[in-house]
XYZ file of C-alpha atoms in Angstrom:
714
model
C -37.423 -7.778 0.208
C -38.499 -3.978 0.693
C -42.141 -5.812 0.986
C -40.525 -7.352 4.223
C -38.439 -4.218 5.608
C -41.717 -2.490 5.271
C -43.872 -4.649 7.251
C -40.818 -4.884 9.946
C -40.478 -0.986 10.671
C -44.295 -0.391 9.961
C -45.290 -2.979 12.560
C -42.211 -2.502 15.128
C -41.751 1.436 14.978
C -40.706 1.994 18.157
C -38.214 -0.360 18.114
C -36.549 0.759 15.002
C -36.762 4.256 16.477
C -35.216 3.016 19.702
C -32.228 1.174 17.791
C -31.418 4.519 15.910
C -31.026 6.303 19.512
C -28.589 4.005 20.411
C -26.781 3.719 17.041
C -26.416 7.548 17.797
C -25.149 7.439 21.210
C -22.723 4.349 20.673
C -21.323 6.296 17.788
C -21.046 9.814 19.315
C -19.494 8.183 22.247
C -16.981 5.707 20.474
C -15.631 8.349 17.631
C -12.625 10.745 17.424
C -12.417 14.014 16.451
C -12.425 14.840 13.018
C -9.064 16.360 11.556
C -8.950 18.195 8.308
C -5.800 20.080 6.397
C -5.251 22.236 4.060
C -2.379 21.481 2.838
C -2.177 20.095 -0.817
C 0.809 18.300 -0.044
C 0.020 15.866 2.350
C -2.693 14.472 -0.643
C 0.044 13.573 -3.422
C 1.914 10.263 -3.034
C 5.524 10.262 -2.746
C 6.977 9.578 -6.058
C 5.693 12.799 -6.971
C 9.252 15.430 -7.314
C 7.667 17.887 -5.339
C 7.176 15.362 -2.052
C 10.563 14.106 -2.883
C 11.790 17.742 -2.323
C 9.917 18.242 0.598
C 11.426 14.926 2.000
C 15.165 16.100 1.093
C 14.443 19.305 2.580
C 13.292 18.059 5.966
C 16.191 15.813 6.217
C 18.528 17.778 5.201
C 17.533 21.285 6.524
C 15.476 20.298 9.666
C 15.446 23.338 11.210
C 14.875 25.698 8.070
C 11.637 26.580 6.324
C 9.944 29.081 4.106
C 8.639 31.723 6.365
C 5.191 30.976 7.890
C 3.971 34.431 7.716
C 5.108 37.736 6.627
C 4.715 41.057 7.994
C 4.339 44.092 5.442
C 4.952 47.620 5.810
C 3.599 50.045 3.703
C 2.793 54.054 3.891
C -0.988 54.808 4.641
C -0.974 57.681 1.691
C 0.953 55.111 -0.986
C 4.183 56.822 -0.949
C 7.508 55.686 -0.890
C 9.044 54.444 2.632
C 11.376 57.351 4.030
C 13.935 56.929 6.354
C 12.039 57.516 9.581
C 9.630 54.782 8.102
C 11.986 52.198 7.725
C 13.821 53.205 11.602
C 10.107 52.906 12.532
C 9.601 49.685 11.196
C 13.128 48.772 12.769
C 11.418 49.578 16.200
C 8.162 47.792 15.395
C 10.193 44.430 14.539
C 12.362 44.815 17.824
C 8.929 45.329 20.113
C 7.238 42.086 18.698
C 10.809 40.064 18.675
C 10.644 41.442 22.780
C 6.872 40.306 23.380
C 8.412 36.731 22.872
C 4.935 35.724 21.193
C 4.572 31.694 21.570
C 5.727 29.493 18.542
C 7.414 32.577 17.331
C 11.050 31.461 16.599
C 12.439 34.215 14.862
C 11.782 37.327 12.922
C 13.918 38.877 10.032
C 13.176 42.590 8.866
C 14.248 42.749 5.262
C 15.784 46.238 3.479
C 12.810 47.795 1.735
C 11.865 46.505 -1.694
C 13.851 48.587 -4.634
C 11.086 51.361 -4.987
C 10.545 51.710 -1.251
C 6.817 50.912 -1.478
C 7.080 48.053 0.623
C 9.297 46.303 3.721
C 8.797 43.047 5.362
C 9.488 41.133 8.345
C 9.756 37.307 7.890
C 8.500 35.379 10.661
C 9.721 32.116 11.169
C 7.478 29.470 13.308
C 7.124 26.245 15.031
C 6.545 23.550 12.406
C 3.104 22.277 12.227
C 2.670 18.780 13.161
C -1.100 17.569 12.465
C -3.812 18.912 10.530
C -4.870 20.267 13.913
C -2.161 21.927 15.318
C -2.849 25.914 15.772
C 0.341 26.581 16.886
C 0.925 29.002 13.824
C -2.575 30.295 13.605
C -2.591 31.269 17.248
C 0.742 32.872 16.927
C -0.513 35.305 13.673
C -3.672 35.883 15.893
C -1.274 37.497 19.085
C 0.990 38.878 16.246
C -2.002 40.819 14.634
C -3.078 42.426 17.797
C 0.460 43.425 18.886
C 0.974 45.041 15.357
C -2.126 46.746 15.206
C -0.889 48.715 18.430
C 2.449 49.309 17.293
C 1.430 51.038 13.939
C -1.555 53.247 15.597
C -1.231 56.956 15.167
C 1.709 56.597 12.538
C 1.728 57.021 9.070
C 2.229 53.381 8.344
C -0.140 50.542 7.401
C 1.165 46.763 8.120
C -0.690 43.111 7.847
C 0.254 39.958 8.033
C 0.347 37.498 5.188
C 1.996 34.255 4.261
C 0.735 30.630 4.320
C -0.059 30.704 8.298
C -2.357 33.979 8.144
C -3.998 32.652 4.734
C -4.797 29.230 6.578
C -6.087 31.209 9.447
C -8.176 33.519 6.919
C -9.283 30.845 5.358
C -10.412 29.085 8.549
C -12.321 31.719 9.485
C -14.094 32.546 6.301
C -14.766 28.654 6.198
C -16.596 28.838 9.551
C -18.629 31.806 8.803
C -19.428 30.201 5.139
C -20.372 27.049 6.625
C -22.725 28.361 8.947
C -24.170 30.518 6.126
C -24.626 27.322 3.891
C -26.210 25.595 7.046
C -28.810 28.246 7.442
C -29.427 28.577 4.023
C -29.822 24.975 3.386
C -32.242 24.112 6.493
C -34.432 27.159 5.652
C -35.063 26.010 1.784
C -35.549 22.653 2.738
C -38.224 23.994 5.019
C -39.599 26.512 3.019
C -39.677 24.127 -0.376
C -41.629 21.646 1.655
C -44.480 23.488 2.884
C -45.080 24.717 -0.342
C -45.163 21.301 -1.775
C -47.096 19.619 1.350
C -48.180 22.585 2.822
C -47.437 20.910 6.519
C -45.162 21.785 9.265
C -44.750 18.387 9.982
C -43.058 16.995 6.782
C -41.126 20.323 6.748
C -39.626 19.391 10.080
C -39.368 15.605 9.416
C -35.938 15.775 7.239
C -34.431 18.240 9.201
C -34.984 16.895 12.984
C -34.179 13.248 11.682
C -31.302 14.108 9.369
C -29.466 16.388 12.239
C -29.858 12.939 14.360
C -28.480 11.034 11.550
C -25.730 13.465 10.600
C -23.728 12.829 14.179
C -23.734 8.878 13.025
C -22.488 10.074 9.325
C -19.543 12.712 11.326
C -18.636 9.775 13.610
C -18.227 7.147 11.021
C -16.154 9.039 8.701
C -13.762 10.109 11.939
C -13.731 6.566 12.460
C -12.463 5.886 9.082
C -10.427 8.670 8.681
C -8.444 7.632 11.579
C -8.385 3.450 10.903
C -7.121 4.189 7.191
C -5.377 7.217 7.856
C -7.241 9.406 5.376
C -6.261 13.223 5.070
C -9.522 14.835 5.051
C -9.790 18.613 2.857
C -11.485 21.044 4.557
C -13.721 21.660 1.914
C -15.449 18.159 2.636
C -17.515 19.982 6.076
C -19.578 21.755 3.296
C -19.927 19.540 0.993
C -21.254 16.909 3.661
C -23.774 19.065 5.155
C -25.494 19.670 1.736
C -25.215 16.289 0.562
C -26.565 15.008 3.683
C -29.671 17.591 3.951
C -29.879 17.070 0.135
C -29.573 13.463 -0.642
C -31.513 12.831 2.364
C -34.708 15.376 1.766
C -34.904 13.782 -2.036
C -35.023 10.127 -0.360
C -37.946 10.973 1.932
C -39.624 12.986 -0.965
C -39.364 9.883 -3.114
C -41.039 7.976 -0.192
C -43.427 10.402 0.773
C -44.821 10.753 -2.859
C -45.463 7.475 -2.980
C -46.843 7.010 0.526
C -49.369 9.884 -0.378
C -50.254 8.478 -3.758
C -50.969 4.792 -2.119
C -53.313 6.539 0.362
C -55.250 8.197 -2.448
C -55.613 5.145 -4.034
C -57.428 3.881 -0.526
C -54.672 1.725 1.359
C -54.888 2.607 5.351
C -52.019 4.485 6.717
C -50.049 1.131 7.717
C -50.743 -0.617 4.489
C -50.173 3.102 2.475
C -46.613 2.870 4.023
C -45.830 -0.720 3.468
C -46.673 -0.357 0.006
C -44.628 2.714 -0.522
C -41.389 1.384 0.702
C -41.935 -1.839 -1.487
C -42.437 0.359 -4.685
C -39.725 2.728 -3.996
C -37.377 0.780 -1.843
C -35.740 -0.705 -4.817
C -35.620 2.368 -6.905
C -33.820 4.293 -4.343
C -31.796 1.816 -3.135
C -30.601 1.344 -6.891
C -29.981 5.035 -6.964
C -28.065 5.416 -3.624
C -26.163 2.203 -4.586
C -25.135 3.990 -7.761
C -23.990 7.322 -5.967
C -21.990 5.159 -3.593
C -20.212 3.490 -6.257
C -19.222 6.622 -8.038
C -18.360 7.755 -4.694
C -16.405 4.986 -3.704
C -14.439 5.005 -7.106
C -12.411 8.054 -5.744
C -10.912 5.414 -3.963
C -8.542 4.408 -6.933
C -7.591 8.107 -6.882
C -3.796 8.913 -6.353
C -4.856 12.393 -4.680
C -5.258 11.514 -0.844
C -8.119 14.189 -1.026
C -10.088 12.251 -3.185
C -9.384 9.241 -1.342
C -10.641 10.684 1.523
C -13.814 12.425 -0.056
C -15.272 9.733 -1.866
C -15.798 7.185 1.603
C -16.721 10.375 3.491
C -19.599 10.962 0.792
C -20.479 7.526 0.118
C -20.946 7.076 4.301
C -23.387 9.936 4.071
C -25.423 8.519 0.892
C -25.793 4.889 2.701
C -26.735 6.631 6.203
C -29.664 9.054 4.288
C -30.729 5.633 2.551
C -30.852 3.799 5.573
C -32.611 6.591 7.540
C -34.851 6.894 4.325
C -36.241 3.315 4.590
C -36.315 2.727 8.051
C -36.261 6.170 10.641
C -39.319 7.810 8.181
C -41.063 5.126 7.583
C -41.136 4.265 11.496
C -41.990 7.830 12.290
C -44.640 8.328 9.769
C -46.439 4.824 10.964
C -46.693 6.332 14.286
C -47.909 9.914 12.924
C -50.421 8.347 10.145
C -51.920 11.084 8.096
C -50.928 13.449 10.617
C -47.990 13.567 8.990
C -50.091 16.106 6.358
C -51.595 18.428 9.015
C -53.208 20.650 8.438
C -53.440 20.158 5.125
C -56.267 18.135 3.561
C -54.919 18.067 0.270
C -53.363 14.577 0.328
C -57.031 13.262 0.593
C -57.630 13.789 -3.408
C -55.527 13.352 -6.564
C -54.579 16.820 -8.185
C -55.517 17.779 -11.618
C -51.778 17.784 -12.262
C -52.226 19.560 -15.299
C -48.987 20.681 -16.081
C -47.306 17.483 -16.079
C -50.476 15.636 -17.388
C -50.201 18.073 -20.380
C -46.313 17.659 -20.746
C -46.484 14.018 -20.439
C -49.247 13.535 -23.429
C -47.169 15.535 -25.728
C -43.929 13.484 -24.926
C -45.774 10.591 -25.527
C -47.037 11.931 -28.989
C -43.707 13.481 -29.726
C -41.030 11.813 -28.451
C -38.486 12.064 -30.855
C -39.178 16.071 -30.773
C -38.342 16.002 -26.964
C -35.220 14.084 -27.822
C -33.961 16.163 -29.949
C -34.237 19.357 -28.007
C -33.638 18.210 -24.998
C -30.226 16.587 -26.234
C -29.232 19.999 -28.525
C -29.648 21.917 -25.312
C -27.109 19.462 -23.470
C -24.834 19.565 -26.663
C -24.874 23.210 -27.178
C -23.688 23.906 -23.875
C -21.233 20.955 -24.244
C -19.503 22.639 -26.749
C -18.607 25.259 -24.445
C -16.992 23.105 -22.239
C -14.100 22.829 -24.511
C -12.603 26.121 -22.851
C -12.380 24.848 -19.456
C -8.937 25.882 -17.797
C -8.001 24.452 -14.553
C -6.955 27.034 -11.625
C -5.176 26.253 -8.796
C -5.643 30.016 -7.166
C -7.130 28.882 -3.918
C -5.562 30.861 -1.604
C -7.862 33.764 -2.386
C -10.406 32.116 -3.853
C -11.177 30.295 -0.895
C -11.174 33.915 1.495
C -12.693 37.379 1.215
C -10.947 39.766 -0.768
C -11.243 41.929 2.474
C -9.119 39.658 4.320
C -5.883 40.829 5.927
C -3.490 37.969 4.493
C -5.281 38.671 0.685
C -5.129 42.718 1.236
C -1.313 42.678 2.370
C -0.663 39.657 -0.409
C -1.322 42.779 -2.991
C 0.504 45.243 -1.295
C 3.424 42.946 -1.164
C 3.158 42.771 -5.282
C 3.583 46.677 -5.022
C 7.540 46.051 -4.373
C 8.494 42.332 -4.930
C 7.864 39.416 -7.175
C 4.590 37.628 -7.070
C 6.284 34.682 -5.903
C 7.485 36.230 -2.565
C 5.012 34.414 -0.387
C 5.553 31.102 -1.275
C 9.008 30.590 -2.972
C 10.177 27.833 -4.942
C 12.627 25.346 -3.458
C 15.342 23.974 -5.868
C 16.998 21.237 -3.956
C 20.741 19.436 -5.323
C 22.461 16.535 -3.435
C 25.342 15.022 -4.147
C 26.328 11.023 -3.927
C 30.005 11.909 -4.321
C 31.342 13.670 -1.242
C 30.594 17.351 -0.715
C 29.424 19.897 -3.134
C 31.378 22.250 -4.583
C 31.086 26.114 -4.511
C 31.810 26.816 -8.389
C 29.644 23.888 -9.170
C 26.456 25.558 -6.987
C 27.635 29.018 -8.658
C 27.533 27.517 -12.085
C 23.854 25.760 -10.952
C 22.645 29.426 -9.514
C 23.484 31.173 -12.928
C 21.541 28.505 -14.711
C 18.447 29.434 -12.432
C 18.452 33.383 -12.480
C 18.728 32.688 -16.506
C 15.282 30.405 -16.385
C 12.088 32.650 -18.037
C 9.732 33.424 -15.466
C 12.444 33.436 -12.024
C 12.603 36.531 -10.553
C 15.234 35.778 -7.980
C 17.929 33.427 -6.561
C 18.883 33.063 -3.131
C 22.395 32.110 -2.694
C 22.650 28.375 -1.496
C 22.332 27.250 1.712
C 24.565 24.130 2.703
C 23.734 21.065 5.088
C 25.345 20.153 7.435
C 27.546 17.512 5.844
C 27.729 19.878 2.585
C 25.846 17.425 0.882
C 22.760 18.983 0.157
C 21.874 22.632 -1.149
C 19.026 24.556 -1.108
C 17.863 27.563 -3.693
C 15.192 29.656 -2.983
C 13.223 30.575 -6.143
C 11.117 33.602 -6.186
C 9.216 33.429 -9.898
C 7.502 36.369 -11.298
C 4.518 35.226 -11.019
C 1.824 34.673 -8.032
C 2.342 30.625 -6.750
C -0.926 29.234 -7.959
C -1.375 31.352 -11.455
C -0.921 29.240 -14.861
C 2.146 31.171 -15.577
C 3.756 29.985 -12.217
C 2.999 26.558 -12.468
C 4.170 26.464 -16.702
C 7.434 28.091 -15.437
C 7.818 24.988 -13.024
C 6.525 22.153 -15.196
C 8.661 23.297 -18.283
C 11.836 25.628 -18.233
C 12.593 25.546 -14.386
C 12.747 21.410 -13.961
C 13.763 21.338 -17.586
C 16.881 23.669 -16.534
C 17.353 21.825 -13.195
C 17.590 18.468 -14.507
C 19.487 19.178 -17.550
C 22.122 21.388 -15.339
C 22.886 18.970 -12.245
C 26.515 18.327 -12.288
C 27.718 14.792 -12.820
C 26.895 12.671 -9.356
C 24.138 15.132 -8.115
C 20.782 14.894 -8.483
C 18.545 17.899 -8.186
C 14.493 18.153 -7.661
C 11.830 21.215 -7.432
C 9.872 21.637 -4.856
C 7.165 24.270 -3.528
C 3.822 24.726 -3.507
C 3.833 25.573 -7.512
C 5.620 22.413 -7.686
C 3.348 20.719 -5.908
C 0.334 22.039 -8.383
C 2.137 21.055 -11.338
C 1.941 17.270 -9.689
C -1.286 17.546 -9.008
C -2.249 18.358 -12.307
C -0.697 15.448 -13.572
C -2.058 12.823 -10.953
C -5.624 14.653 -11.774
C -5.035 13.745 -15.480
C -4.119 9.947 -13.967
C -7.486 10.095 -12.222
C -9.736 10.945 -14.749
C -8.344 8.052 -17.148
C -9.118 5.298 -14.157
C -11.686 6.938 -11.707
C -14.127 7.974 -14.442
C -14.771 4.810 -16.697
C -14.520 3.033 -13.902
C -17.242 4.376 -12.223
C -19.862 4.296 -15.180
C -18.673 0.768 -15.730
C -19.701 -0.003 -12.153
C -23.354 2.464 -12.426
C -23.962 0.526 -15.403
C -23.564 -2.610 -13.970
C -26.150 -1.310 -11.225
C -28.548 -0.127 -13.754
C -28.237 -3.082 -15.700
C -29.389 -5.229 -12.704
C -31.803 -3.153 -11.570
C -33.684 -2.889 -15.449
C -32.588 -6.184 -16.085
C -31.501 -4.578 -19.663
C -28.020 -4.711 -21.543
C -29.508 -1.872 -23.941
C -31.064 1.033 -21.130
C -27.798 1.038 -19.131
C -25.619 2.703 -22.275
C -28.200 5.445 -23.489
C -28.690 6.230 -19.268
C -25.025 6.464 -18.818
C -24.796 8.270 -22.566
C -27.320 11.233 -20.975
C -25.474 11.202 -18.033
C -22.168 12.218 -19.525
C -24.225 14.514 -21.518
C -25.602 15.984 -18.530
C -21.788 16.148 -17.379
C -20.126 18.459 -20.229
C -23.503 20.725 -20.363
C -22.806 21.362 -16.654
C -18.997 22.072 -17.338
C -19.880 24.603 -20.175
C -22.360 26.511 -18.205
C -19.769 27.174 -15.476
C -17.191 27.717 -18.052
C -19.524 30.133 -19.536
C -20.378 32.083 -16.422
C -17.261 32.185 -14.562
C -14.460 32.339 -17.621
C -16.720 34.031 -20.373
C -19.016 36.436 -18.122
C -17.129 37.346 -15.223
C -13.550 36.847 -16.895
C -11.898 34.908 -14.311
C -8.991 33.013 -15.904
C -10.109 29.320 -14.919
C -12.573 27.480 -12.529
C -10.991 25.566 -9.567
C -9.157 22.267 -10.864
C -11.240 19.896 -8.709
C -14.428 21.327 -10.095
C -14.591 18.225 -12.621
C -14.128 15.924 -9.897
C -16.804 17.534 -7.882
C -19.567 17.434 -10.956
C -18.684 13.979 -11.241
C -19.429 13.362 -8.047
C -22.699 14.931 -7.851
C -23.856 15.436 -11.478
C -23.204 11.910 -12.735
C -23.595 10.228 -9.654
C -27.404 12.173 -8.577
C -28.058 12.938 -12.253
C -28.052 8.671 -12.258
C -30.709 8.848 -9.305
C -33.404 10.736 -11.056
C -32.859 8.635 -14.094
C -33.313 5.249 -12.358
C -36.349 6.950 -10.600
C -38.033 7.965 -14.195
C -37.182 4.832 -15.663
C -38.163 2.840 -12.787
C -41.275 4.302 -13.042
C -41.682 4.222 -16.519
C -41.014 0.310 -16.532
C -43.913 0.037 -13.717
C -46.223 1.422 -16.322
C -44.994 -0.590 -18.884
C -45.952 -4.012 -16.674
C -49.393 -2.242 -16.196
C -49.981 -3.260 -19.972
C -49.369 0.671 -21.310
C -47.089 0.780 -24.527
C -44.102 2.461 -24.524
C -45.366 5.942 -25.239
C -48.159 5.728 -22.915
C -45.472 4.428 -20.311
C -43.437 7.332 -21.010
C -46.443 9.909 -20.682
C -47.969 8.348 -17.655
C -44.523 8.591 -15.600
C -43.933 11.389 -16.304
C -47.274 12.353 -15.369
C -46.908 10.667 -12.209
C -43.269 10.882 -11.262
C -42.437 14.117 -13.022
C -43.612 16.349 -9.648
C -41.627 13.966 -7.528
C -38.295 14.476 -9.438
C -39.282 18.397 -10.119
C -39.523 18.987 -6.334
C -36.170 16.372 -5.368
C -34.506 18.808 -8.267
C -35.507 22.101 -6.709
C -34.727 21.367 -2.984
C -31.163 19.732 -3.928
C -30.053 22.478 -6.574
C -31.336 25.106 -4.147
C -29.184 23.502 -1.468
C -25.805 23.569 -3.436
C -26.798 26.874 -4.517
C -26.898 28.177 -0.874
C -22.822 27.234 -1.260
C -22.721 30.607 -3.224
C -23.530 32.640 -0.358
C -20.536 31.559 1.494
C -19.043 34.452 0.509
C -15.486 32.924 -1.405
C -15.336 31.774 -5.332
C -14.172 28.258 -4.575
C -17.743 27.681 -2.983
C -19.564 29.689 -5.115
C -18.047 27.910 -8.400
C -19.095 24.393 -6.563
C -22.368 25.841 -5.461
C -23.336 26.935 -8.899
C -22.145 23.998 -11.407
C -23.583 21.384 -8.933
C -27.044 23.280 -8.858
C -26.951 23.917 -12.518
C -25.841 19.884 -12.836
C -28.990 18.563 -10.740
C -31.183 21.091 -12.311
C -30.161 19.907 -15.812
C -30.257 15.967 -14.400
C -33.590 16.687 -13.446
C -35.494 19.211 -15.675
C -33.683 18.136 -18.890
C -32.203 14.595 -18.484
C -34.502 12.764 -15.905
C -37.613 14.496 -17.243
C -37.577 14.957 -21.451
C -34.587 13.450 -22.797
C -34.589 9.890 -21.163
C -38.017 8.779 -21.419
C -38.216 10.389 -24.912
C -35.447 8.217 -25.999
C -37.192 5.233 -24.135
C -40.579 5.851 -25.814
C -38.277 5.538 -28.870
C -36.428 2.504 -28.427
C -39.770 0.889 -27.201
C -39.648 -2.605 -26.222
C -35.882 -2.722 -27.648
C -34.814 -0.463 -24.801
C -35.479 -3.586 -22.468
C -33.376 -6.061 -24.104
C -32.938 -8.984 -23.297
C -34.469 -9.140 -19.926
C -38.009 -7.607 -21.573
C -38.689 -6.034 -17.952
C -41.901 -4.047 -19.556
C -43.760 -7.416 -20.415
C -46.953 -7.920 -18.684
C -48.259 -11.406 -18.488
C -51.954 -11.807 -19.469
C -52.589 -15.080 -19.082
C -50.452 -16.596 -21.420
C -50.129 -13.604 -23.629
C -47.786 -10.852 -23.066
C -48.289 -7.421 -23.525
C -45.393 -5.905 -25.955
C -45.408 -2.826 -28.067
C -48.219 -2.331 -30.983
C -51.041 -4.179 -29.298
C -52.140 -1.145 -27.379
C -53.221 2.451 -29.300
C -49.909 4.270 -29.723
C -51.616 7.553 -28.298
C -50.877 9.529 -25.699
C -53.268 9.154 -22.304
């Protein structure tokens, strides 16, 4: 199949390029705008309590909502607010109200805190109705402009925090971070390809072709998101950019290394490309298939963010594969050997002393390589036991110097940590109206819950069947302490104290994150095993073996826990963070498991190819490392480097993602695929290919098997 595909593409390159141009134009013209959201509640199914609370609140109190923004005032010298200061704050509030800022529906001044270090004005805004709605963020921008003028030349300082302000700062940080990641990714790919091939043509080839393909990818993702009503998280854009360029460059590298190898073997340029597609097509298609399956397994997730992320990344990988097997061969077949210009190095076989020596050593002592590489993975994996998920995405996804973060810290000087996003407790009766004594007793119970700082007086709905309490926690809403308060004592008290004939639920951002944890634990039990089984089926079909998929997946699992352990070591133990972002295990699964399988497939496919040439298992392992080692090393460096560029984005969320994924890919390339997997395959020998025995070579009526050749490494 791949031989026919190679011949078709190489002999009709202009038709292939023209078809790609038509596809790009058509998809871009037809695609809707891709919208994203940061509202975590949009990702949870409706059966979770936090979502039920939100729905009840919207039904009973359609005009009532927590403040979208909070204006925080304090003295510039840090002293307590004086009487004249509070009078000035009142004047500022009146000026802001008189400004009639669009979509600001109310400003409610609050008396100074008990210690008089801060005073706030709660800001109500028009409700956001869709992911792309900018009403609140536009209002925050205008409020900040007016506010700055009002406190200039006074003893006060003031800033805006709260959900709308945090969202605005997060958007601006993400935009800046995405630009940094994009530039760093492209520069890194250019530099590394120049070093590897010494050719600006090859260096520019992935940048230009993948840049064009990315327009198709974005359009297709937007179409799929609209068709299936998928909620796309804002972090998808940064991940998508890196995946597309990183994976796409990897597939191009696999093809170009084999193309150069066939040229050195004496093929003419067109024949060399046909043979390259023939030889590498099955391997990279199987590798891409494993990645796509791993991504698509996320559609089984209960969380909307992962159900959208999986298909988006699967589309990116599928298009990168399609371009690698059609568009790149078509362009290279037109350029011929000019693709290597001005370098002449492609004409001669390099000595490859380093990988030859490594291959020879592995062939002689596979057990030593297996024990050492496996020991490294196990040692790092032990550290992973200390993993603690954290939900503090607000501060982690913006700069510490952003206004919402700075003034959130100011707010904590005078108010409970949960003041920015109070927890909502709602009680509803199905029998008449709620009685005042019932609500008073219920409120008293809430005030006695450990971890609760303040409980507001109840607000009754128009028909008096529903009451809402705002519960301010003593801990930051995203913190472990806040989540434990909601998960345990608060929900227990709310459910236990609800009077007969009523139902009570707990909502708010802390409750959303509690339900997120439950949903993710469910997903770990479903998504990971399903993906592992499907990837093993792909490996079994590719390698025609029932044995190899088991130890290949075992090595990938070790790579996964080793990567998690490395992240825990750096961010929790060395940097002292309370935990790692809660999505990190799933993100690592996407890339370390899926892409780690990529490198394993490439190495083992070459190992089988060498075995079919008549080499015994140890020789085949040595030769596969010698020939495929440089490809895996180059691909690993480029892909790890592109993900490492996320650490330059300036926020903790992308830094943790970038570090974990880049380390995971480095482990997959330089520990698993290069040493652990070929060493295990050499030790298992012919048994690794049972029952298909895909390593056998027909030699007339005789087949070549283990032991018929010398076991010395070449």
